[in-house]
Amino acid sequence: MHSAMATETLLRRISLSLLLMLLKPNIYLCQQFSISFMQPSDCGAEKIFDISSLSCVKCGPNQISSKSGTTCICQTGFKVISSNGATVTCQQCPADTKPGVTKDGYGCIGCPGDLNEDGTCQCPAGSILVERDVNGNLLEEAICEACSPAESAFSTPDVTGSRCVRCQESFINTSLSCVCGQGNIIAGGLCFPPSNLPTSVATTVNFGQLGFAVPSVWFSKNLQSSAAACLIFSNLTACQALGNMCVMNMHSFSSITNDACGLFNTIFRATAALGSVQDISYWRSNLPWLYYGDQPGLASRALRTEALPVGFSFKGGNKNTNVNFVAAVYNARGDFLKWETVGGGNLQLCPDTATRIRAAYTFGTAYQQNCIISVSKLLKDFSEPLFYDLFMDFSVGEGERKLLAVPLLNLNLQYNGQFVNQGGNMNNWYLTRRIIMVDTLSGRENTLATRPKVIRIASDIRISFMLVPNTQRGEVYPPLISVSYSDILVSGADEQTVSVSFALEYETDQKEAQIKTDIALGVLGGVAVLYSLLKTASWKRRIASPIIDLETILKFLLFYAGDLANVFFVLTVGTGLYWLIFNKAQQFVSVLLPLPGQEERFVTYVGCAFALKAVQFLHKLLHQLSVDIFFIDWERPRGKIVEGSGEVKSMPSPVSIWRTYFVANEWNEIQTVRKINPTFQVVSVLFFLEVVGFSSLALRDPSSSLKRDPQAYTPAWSLILRYGVASTMWLVIGFLQMLFFTVIHERFVEDKIRQFVDLCSISNISVLLFSHRCFGYYIHGRSVHGYADTNMEEMNIHLKREAENLCGQRGLLPNTDTQTFQVSITHRLRQQYDRILDPLTRRNGPSRLMDASSSPFELNTKAYQAMNKFLGSVIDHAHKEMDYIVKDKLLFERVIGMEFIEPLDKSIFYNDESHSFSDVLYYGNEATLLIFDTLFFCVVDLGSQSFVLAAVLTYLEQLIFRLIRNSIGRRNLTAKTLVDERFLI
């Protein structure tokens, strides 16, 4: 029967559930898994926060919420009947005289006096509460037993008030009782006799970055007692705790004597009679070593007087690159915890792999670590601060271990309100000891359990080594740790972050190197001035201008820009190679790389070299795009014009212009021919730097390995080394290319410059070009056969006769082979040259100067024929007033690039077997182009720290200027040679 009824009830419930699902199908489909946010403070006195349901739950009868807000306890006057942890049953105590509840809450007992707020019995000061007999039975009425403060008991109630214990020794010592006698001072649970210490202390911590001070609960509880116990009782732990509080106040001191550092310094002076320890005058007995002293200039003596007793070496059997630090670790209460090896991340707050963290302590490796840390993580990981006294650990003799104290430069230290350690003058610094990484303690205001209002973190730590000048054994001065703290006002810890950095730097005195560089720059700069003056004088002679005008000054500045660029380039490449070779190849440390801040001057020199070289390059480019050039056609008509009727007229047949067009096209093609392949140059440099790994030589570490472990720490780049590697690689590959093209390619494959000279001879065309008004170059292309317009068979016969020496030589003078000349012409010859081209000049000028009777085509034709005839007659000595002589240049003239003899009556043709007419082409300016490309590549790389980007932009730069040179050079060629641009392909 009961089974049937249960089944019926179950069926009714299922039916009701199905009905609800049919009526409200969206209830389950749209259910949202969300709750209301509640916390214990929202529940009030009669409810608790249920940690399971995360909501407020009402307490049972006669119960209230505990202080934690998560459990229910009995109300005042009620005792616990039963408790299983989840539920409590309370019962009211009988209404007897002054009923109370036992401290454990499970019994009711009469009280001899008043009640506490929680309903327990209250005893007068100096007494303990007794609720049970020795067998544990509950007494009917509690008893207040007085502790005996007299000898020999010297007892007082403990913290719980449940038993008598011996009172603190300082009370007994001052009054032979547990009462602090009159005139004595009670602080931190201790009793002190009068001393030299102030009766009141400053328990605030100054946070200078935020501009306010915080009353510290830690200081209020411990500062005065620690100072008194340290001074009066020589309590070692108290002295350490006092020192720690001074460290938390950033070692700052002023005229105020009742703050942490003021009290420390007072005790330091008061305990002078105790002497020092470890033979260190700044390390007072019983006190921690916090300061090096406040005498001016002490920092320089401590840091630069004596080198470390060990040397460092990068290679060889005595290789020593380990930087070993150890630290004595203390907690905030002054307890010594342990000796700890520095390197496991104790000074490095940023998380990283063990391999990368250990790399910081490899001598010569410029280490830099940066990260952003959440404030909530700092509060969690550093609930109690640790204090470190740092030492450098090294061995001397046979296994003897020595520790060298490492000084600290606290940039937040204030001396009379001034941040004295932030200046660059070492003599004004105040060196200290003991470092704290994260301080979450001093900024707590009310209780030690509350979240701090302000935290302080060592956000920037730098360990620097200075190399001893002129050392050959790797000697360095003691290291210096510079630390900068950040004060953070805690508002939203989960959202707040702080930037943290840790670095090791190695430096050497750069004054001597700078002096040598300045001397070299001054000497070479003076030579450049003289050389530029010589170039300007040569230019003045070649343009036949006797006066010094504004154009002359401008020309001098342009010449000087190029020469000074070469000076800067030689200095920077030499400097880069010096640091590259001596830093990477040295065994014992004798040089160290300049710091990034010391490289600014070097980068400035590189920038000056590039800017000046760019001016020189553009000057040369514009000069090449404005040269005067003309093709002299020696071909003469050899036949008569025959009409259709067969009648022969006396008019000679015209000379073919195709030979001139062909020579013009060849000249147009060789305008941008270089002694290297620019594309191969860019690709090969990038290959060696990035693929082979030469770029690794530019890292700020002592390793010369080209391949690096991807898991290992990669130091920062050195701009000097980066420039040295890149420029050297670019120049070496460029020189190798030039050597290959000059020795092999041009000799056995193709020499475009000499081929062009041969082409002129075969085409019976000479080339006259003027790079200056009265100076230029001449290529004698007059055929030894007298003509070139012929068929293939006859041309082959001509070439065969030349090969068998059955005809004359190609030279301008009889029985010579010299075809190329430098020409220095007279002013009269240049005037006649300009006079022939004058109609064309007027055509390109204002319309009022144009000859309306002639078309542009006719003007071109007449000018071409007149110029061809005139120049041909000059070469043939047909004009006695414009004659010339042929001679060799003096060696000194060739060296300085200047002609000593000025052509007054006769022009001078200088034999030129070096084909120097290429000076008006890219080919003859390869040095300028190579240096400009090198500087362009290096400047882009120094700005972007990317060899790939530098290679791409350098390739584009070469391509753009080559297009400009070809395009504008083509126009100049058609304008000066009178060749129609349509025939240039």
PDB file of C-alpha atoms in Angstrom, residues 443-628:
ATOM      1  CA  GLY A 443      53.384  51.860   3.897  1.00  0.00           C
ATOM      2  CA  ARG A 444      50.807  50.133   6.140  1.00  0.00           C
ATOM      3  CA  GLU A 445      48.852  52.678   8.163  1.00  0.00           C
ATOM      4  CA  ASN A 446      46.446  51.027  10.630  1.00  0.00           C
ATOM      5  CA  THR A 447      47.353  47.401  11.170  1.00  0.00           C
ATOM      6  CA  LEU A 448      49.950  45.084   9.748  1.00  0.00           C
ATOM      7  CA  ALA A 449      47.191  42.904   8.317  1.00  0.00           C
ATOM      8  CA  THR A 450      45.744  45.638   6.108  1.00  0.00           C
ATOM      9  CA  ARG A 451      46.807  46.342   2.555  1.00  0.00           C
ATOM     10  CA  PRO A 452      49.558  48.994   2.385  1.00  0.00           C
ATOM     11  CA  LYS A 453      48.648  52.460   1.219  1.00  0.00           C
ATOM     12  CA  VAL A 454      51.970  52.843  -0.605  1.00  0.00           C
ATOM     13  CA  ILE A 455      54.545  50.315  -1.721  1.00  0.00           C
ATOM     14  CA  ARG A 456      58.097  50.983  -2.809  1.00  0.00           C
ATOM     15  CA  ILE A 457      59.949  48.920  -5.402  1.00  0.00           C
ATOM     16  CA  ALA A 458      63.509  48.931  -6.721  1.00  0.00           C
ATOM     17  CA  SER A 459      62.421  49.657 -10.276  1.00  0.00           C
ATOM     18  CA  ASP A 460      65.858  50.290 -11.792  1.00  0.00           C
ATOM     19  CA  ILE A 461      69.030  48.500 -10.696  1.00  0.00           C
ATOM     20  CA  ARG A 462      72.329  48.960 -12.530  1.00  0.00           C
ATOM     21  CA  ILE A 463      75.597  47.255 -11.623  1.00  0.00           C
ATOM     22  CA  SER A 464      78.547  48.989 -13.262  1.00  0.00           C
ATOM     23  CA  PHE A 465      82.218  47.995 -13.540  1.00  0.00           C
ATOM     24  CA  MET A 466      84.969  50.468 -14.402  1.00  0.00           C
ATOM     25  CA  LEU A 467      88.115  49.170 -16.076  1.00  0.00           C
ATOM     26  CA  VAL A 468      91.428  50.312 -14.607  1.00  0.00           C
ATOM     27  CA  PRO A 469      93.138  52.629 -17.157  1.00  0.00           C
ATOM     28  CA  ASN A 470      95.993  51.085 -19.176  1.00  0.00           C
ATOM     29  CA  THR A 471      95.507  47.673 -17.606  1.00  0.00           C
ATOM     30  CA  GLN A 472      96.734  44.627 -19.465  1.00  0.00           C
ATOM     31  CA  ARG A 473      95.552  42.043 -16.932  1.00  0.00           C
ATOM     32  CA  GLY A 474      91.828  42.651 -16.804  1.00  0.00           C
ATOM     33  CA  GLU A 475      91.857  44.733 -13.628  1.00  0.00           C
ATOM     34  CA  VAL A 476      88.689  46.567 -12.644  1.00  0.00           C
ATOM     35  CA  TYR A 477      87.657  48.840  -9.817  1.00  0.00           C
ATOM     36  CA  PRO A 478      85.030  47.711  -7.274  1.00  0.00           C
ATOM     37  CA  PRO A 479      81.562  47.583  -8.828  1.00  0.00           C
ATOM     38  CA  LEU A 480      78.857  50.113  -8.024  1.00  0.00           C
ATOM     39  CA  ILE A 481      75.173  49.265  -7.702  1.00  0.00           C
ATOM     40  CA  SER A 482      72.876  52.151  -8.610  1.00  0.00           C
ATOM     41  CA  VAL A 483      69.273  51.690  -7.558  1.00  0.00           C
ATOM     42  CA  SER A 484      66.241  53.849  -8.188  1.00  0.00           C
ATOM     43  CA  TYR A 485      63.006  53.209  -6.316  1.00  0.00           C
ATOM     44  CA  SER A 486      59.440  53.889  -7.438  1.00  0.00           C
ATOM     45  CA  ASP A 487      56.705  54.835  -4.969  1.00  0.00           C
ATOM     46  CA  ILE A 488      53.300  53.454  -5.902  1.00  0.00           C
ATOM     47  CA  LEU A 489      50.059  54.601  -4.334  1.00  0.00           C
ATOM     48  CA  VAL A 490      47.981  51.426  -4.177  1.00  0.00           C
ATOM     49  CA  SER A 491      44.477  52.051  -5.489  1.00  0.00           C
ATOM     50  CA  GLY A 492      43.560  49.182  -7.800  1.00  0.00           C
ATOM     51  CA  ALA A 493      46.259  46.579  -7.356  1.00  0.00           C
ATOM     52  CA  ASP A 494      44.910  44.283 -10.075  1.00  0.00           C
ATOM     53  CA  GLU A 495      45.061  47.045 -12.677  1.00  0.00           C
ATOM     54  CA  GLN A 496      48.230  48.815 -11.527  1.00  0.00           C
ATOM     55  CA  THR A 497      51.592  47.923 -12.993  1.00  0.00           C
ATOM     56  CA  VAL A 498      55.178  49.090 -12.591  1.00  0.00           C
ATOM     57  CA  SER A 499      58.109  49.018 -15.027  1.00  0.00           C
ATOM     58  CA  VAL A 500      61.190  47.235 -13.731  1.00  0.00           C
ATOM     59  CA  SER A 501      64.691  47.072 -15.206  1.00  0.00           C
ATOM     60  CA  PHE A 502      67.955  45.405 -14.244  1.00  0.00           C
ATOM     61  CA  ALA A 503      71.267  45.963 -16.027  1.00  0.00           C
ATOM     62  CA  LEU A 504      74.992  45.311 -15.844  1.00  0.00           C
ATOM     63  CA  GLU A 505      77.283  47.840 -17.484  1.00  0.00           C
ATOM     64  CA  TYR A 506      80.998  47.806 -18.194  1.00  0.00           C
ATOM     65  CA  GLU A 507      82.808  51.024 -18.922  1.00  0.00           C
ATOM     66  CA  THR A 508      86.263  52.424 -19.401  1.00  0.00           C
ATOM     67  CA  ASP A 509      87.682  55.908 -19.430  1.00  0.00           C
ATOM     68  CA  GLN A 510      87.115  57.277 -22.938  1.00  0.00           C
ATOM     69  CA  LYS A 511      88.948  60.578 -22.465  1.00  0.00           C
ATOM     70  CA  GLU A 512      92.203  59.378 -23.999  1.00  0.00           C
ATOM     71  CA  ALA A 513      90.426  57.878 -27.002  1.00  0.00           C
ATOM     72  CA  GLN A 514      88.467  61.092 -27.499  1.00  0.00           C
ATOM     73  CA  ILE A 515      91.643  63.168 -27.349  1.00  0.00           C
ATOM     74  CA  LYS A 516      93.298  60.971 -29.981  1.00  0.00           C
ATOM     75  CA  THR A 517      90.217  61.170 -32.157  1.00  0.00           C
ATOM     76  CA  ASP A 518      90.135  64.950 -31.845  1.00  0.00           C
ATOM     77  CA  ILE A 519      93.833  65.164 -32.782  1.00  0.00           C
ATOM     78  CA  ALA A 520      93.327  62.918 -35.812  1.00  0.00           C
ATOM     79  CA  LEU A 521      90.265  64.910 -36.829  1.00  0.00           C
ATOM     80  CA  GLY A 522      92.157  68.193 -36.504  1.00  0.00           C
ATOM     81  CA  VAL A 523      95.184  67.010 -38.474  1.00  0.00           C
ATOM     82  CA  LEU A 524      93.234  65.285 -41.237  1.00  0.00           C
ATOM     83  CA  GLY A 525      90.750  68.143 -41.345  1.00  0.00           C
ATOM     84  CA  GLY A 526      93.646  70.568 -41.928  1.00  0.00           C
ATOM     85  CA  VAL A 527      95.000  68.374 -44.727  1.00  0.00           C
ATOM     86  CA  ALA A 528      91.503  68.295 -46.208  1.00  0.00           C
ATOM     87  CA  VAL A 529      91.423  72.104 -46.233  1.00  0.00           C
ATOM     88  CA  LEU A 530      94.713  72.254 -48.159  1.00  0.00           C
ATOM     89  CA  TYR A 531      93.578  69.578 -50.590  1.00  0.00           C
ATOM     90  CA  SER A 532      90.287  71.376 -51.173  1.00  0.00           C
ATOM     91  CA  LEU A 533      92.145  74.635 -51.821  1.00  0.00           C
ATOM     92  CA  LEU A 534      94.269  72.801 -54.371  1.00  0.00           C
ATOM     93  CA  LYS A 535      91.156  71.407 -56.050  1.00  0.00           C
ATOM     94  CA  THR A 536      89.619  74.861 -56.129  1.00  0.00           C
ATOM     95  CA  ALA A 537      92.748  76.311 -57.729  1.00  0.00           C
ATOM     96  CA  SER A 538      92.733  73.534 -60.339  1.00  0.00           C
ATOM     97  CA  TRP A 539      89.062  74.173 -61.022  1.00  0.00           C
ATOM     98  CA  LYS A 540      89.711  77.902 -61.428  1.00  0.00           C
ATOM     99  CA  ARG A 541      92.445  77.203 -63.980  1.00  0.00           C
ATOM    100  CA  ARG A 542      90.294  74.752 -65.904  1.00  0.00           C
ATOM    101  CA  ILE A 543      87.436  77.235 -66.253  1.00  0.00           C
ATOM    102  CA  ALA A 544      89.893  80.038 -67.079  1.00  0.00           C
ATOM    103  CA  SER A 545      88.593  82.328 -64.365  1.00  0.00           C
ATOM    104  CA  PRO A 546      91.219  84.556 -62.708  1.00  0.00           C
ATOM    105  CA  ILE A 547      89.035  86.154 -60.023  1.00  0.00           C
ATOM    106  CA  ILE A 548      87.820  84.839 -56.665  1.00  0.00           C
ATOM    107  CA  ASP A 549      84.088  85.324 -56.459  1.00  0.00           C
ATOM    108  CA  LEU A 550      81.115  83.817 -54.628  1.00  0.00           C
ATOM    109  CA  GLU A 551      81.080  80.859 -57.016  1.00  0.00           C
ATOM    110  CA  THR A 552      84.682  80.124 -56.100  1.00  0.00           C
ATOM    111  CA  ILE A 553      83.880  80.092 -52.389  1.00  0.00           C
ATOM    112  CA  LEU A 554      80.891  77.833 -52.983  1.00  0.00           C
ATOM    113  CA  LYS A 555      83.019  75.489 -55.055  1.00  0.00           C
ATOM    114  CA  PHE A 556      85.617  75.340 -52.284  1.00  0.00           C
ATOM    115  CA  LEU A 557      82.932  74.433 -49.747  1.00  0.00           C
ATOM    116  CA  LEU A 558      81.671  71.670 -52.032  1.00  0.00           C
ATOM    117  CA  PHE A 559      85.172  70.263 -52.468  1.00  0.00           C
ATOM    118  CA  TYR A 560      85.793  70.554 -48.734  1.00  0.00           C
ATOM    119  CA  ALA A 561      82.533  68.747 -47.957  1.00  0.00           C
ATOM    120  CA  GLY A 562      83.727  65.731 -49.930  1.00  0.00           C
ATOM    121  CA  ASP A 563      87.212  65.725 -48.435  1.00  0.00           C
ATOM    122  CA  LEU A 564      85.923  66.238 -44.893  1.00  0.00           C
ATOM    123  CA  ALA A 565      83.447  63.396 -45.480  1.00  0.00           C
ATOM    124  CA  ASN A 566      86.393  61.145 -46.291  1.00  0.00           C
ATOM    125  CA  VAL A 567      88.086  62.256 -43.071  1.00  0.00           C
ATOM    126  CA  PHE A 568      85.036  61.391 -40.986  1.00  0.00           C
ATOM    127  CA  PHE A 569      84.642  58.118 -42.863  1.00  0.00           C
ATOM    128  CA  VAL A 570      88.244  57.049 -42.242  1.00  0.00           C
ATOM    129  CA  LEU A 571      87.952  57.970 -38.560  1.00  0.00           C
ATOM    130  CA  THR A 572      84.670  56.136 -38.011  1.00  0.00           C
ATOM    131  CA  VAL A 573      85.674  53.003 -39.905  1.00  0.00           C
ATOM    132  CA  GLY A 574      89.006  52.960 -38.094  1.00  0.00           C
ATOM    133  CA  THR A 575      87.265  53.409 -34.740  1.00  0.00           C
ATOM    134  CA  GLY A 576      84.768  50.659 -35.507  1.00  0.00           C
ATOM    135  CA  LEU A 577      87.525  48.259 -36.571  1.00  0.00           C
ATOM    136  CA  TYR A 578      89.588  49.115 -33.488  1.00  0.00           C
ATOM    137  CA  TRP A 579      86.787  48.263 -31.071  1.00  0.00           C
ATOM    138  CA  LEU A 580      85.761  45.229 -33.120  1.00  0.00           C
ATOM    139  CA  ILE A 581      89.241  43.707 -33.180  1.00  0.00           C
ATOM    140  CA  PHE A 582      90.485  44.606 -29.722  1.00  0.00           C
ATOM    141  CA  ASN A 583      87.233  43.889 -27.901  1.00  0.00           C
ATOM    142  CA  LYS A 584      86.545  40.527 -29.526  1.00  0.00           C
ATOM    143  CA  ALA A 585      90.111  39.236 -29.866  1.00  0.00           C
ATOM    144  CA  GLN A 586      91.589  40.255 -26.512  1.00  0.00           C
ATOM    145  CA  GLN A 587      92.541  37.563 -24.006  1.00  0.00           C
ATOM    146  CA  PHE A 588      93.027  39.561 -20.839  1.00  0.00           C
ATOM    147  CA  VAL A 589      90.593  42.415 -20.641  1.00  0.00           C
ATOM    148  CA  SER A 590      92.330  45.640 -21.652  1.00  0.00           C
ATOM    149  CA  VAL A 591      89.511  47.557 -23.343  1.00  0.00           C
ATOM    150  CA  LEU A 592      85.789  47.708 -22.810  1.00  0.00           C
ATOM    151  CA  LEU A 593      83.172  49.017 -25.176  1.00  0.00           C
ATOM    152  CA  PRO A 594      81.866  52.548 -24.733  1.00  0.00           C
ATOM    153  CA  LEU A 595      78.481  52.770 -23.069  1.00  0.00           C
ATOM    154  CA  PRO A 596      75.454  53.608 -25.243  1.00  0.00           C
ATOM    155  CA  GLY A 597      75.546  57.175 -23.969  1.00  0.00           C
ATOM    156  CA  GLN A 598      79.226  57.445 -24.923  1.00  0.00           C
ATOM    157  CA  GLU A 599      78.469  56.347 -28.485  1.00  0.00           C
ATOM    158  CA  GLU A 600      76.534  59.506 -29.292  1.00  0.00           C
ATOM    159  CA  ARG A 601      79.655  61.335 -30.427  1.00  0.00           C
ATOM    160  CA  PHE A 602      80.587  58.467 -32.710  1.00  0.00           C
ATOM    161  CA  VAL A 603      77.090  58.395 -34.216  1.00  0.00           C
ATOM    162  CA  THR A 604      77.373  62.145 -34.782  1.00  0.00           C
ATOM    163  CA  TYR A 605      80.592  61.596 -36.739  1.00  0.00           C
ATOM    164  CA  VAL A 606      78.876  58.958 -38.863  1.00  0.00           C
ATOM    165  CA  GLY A 607      75.985  61.324 -39.522  1.00  0.00           C
ATOM    166  CA  CYS A 608      78.398  64.096 -40.523  1.00  0.00           C
ATOM    167  CA  ALA A 609      80.249  61.723 -42.855  1.00  0.00           C
ATOM    168  CA  PHE A 610      77.020  60.681 -44.534  1.00  0.00           C
ATOM    169  CA  ALA A 611      75.652  64.223 -44.896  1.00  0.00           C
ATOM    170  CA  LEU A 612      78.908  65.556 -46.341  1.00  0.00           C
ATOM    171  CA  LYS A 613      79.364  62.567 -48.630  1.00  0.00           C
ATOM    172  CA  ALA A 614      75.790  63.036 -49.883  1.00  0.00           C
ATOM    173  CA  VAL A 615      76.677  66.649 -50.763  1.00  0.00           C
ATOM    174  CA  GLN A 616      79.761  65.464 -52.647  1.00  0.00           C
ATOM    175  CA  PHE A 617      77.817  62.748 -54.445  1.00  0.00           C
ATOM    176  CA  LEU A 618      75.079  65.152 -55.568  1.00  0.00           C
ATOM    177  CA  HIS A 619      77.744  67.653 -56.656  1.00  0.00           C
ATOM    178  CA  LYS A 620      79.469  65.047 -58.793  1.00  0.00           C
ATOM    179  CA  LEU A 621      76.139  63.851 -60.154  1.00  0.00           C
ATOM    180  CA  LEU A 622      75.098  67.348 -61.235  1.00  0.00           C
ATOM    181  CA  HIS A 623      78.539  67.888 -62.716  1.00  0.00           C
ATOM    182  CA  GLN A 624      78.283  64.729 -64.819  1.00  0.00           C
ATOM    183  CA  LEU A 625      74.824  65.685 -66.014  1.00  0.00           C
ATOM    184  CA  SER A 626      76.076  68.979 -67.434  1.00  0.00           C
ATOM    185  CA  VAL A 627      79.249  68.016 -69.352  1.00  0.00           C
ATOM    186  CA  ASP A 628      79.695  69.194 -72.956  1.00  0.00           C
TER     187      ASP A 628
END
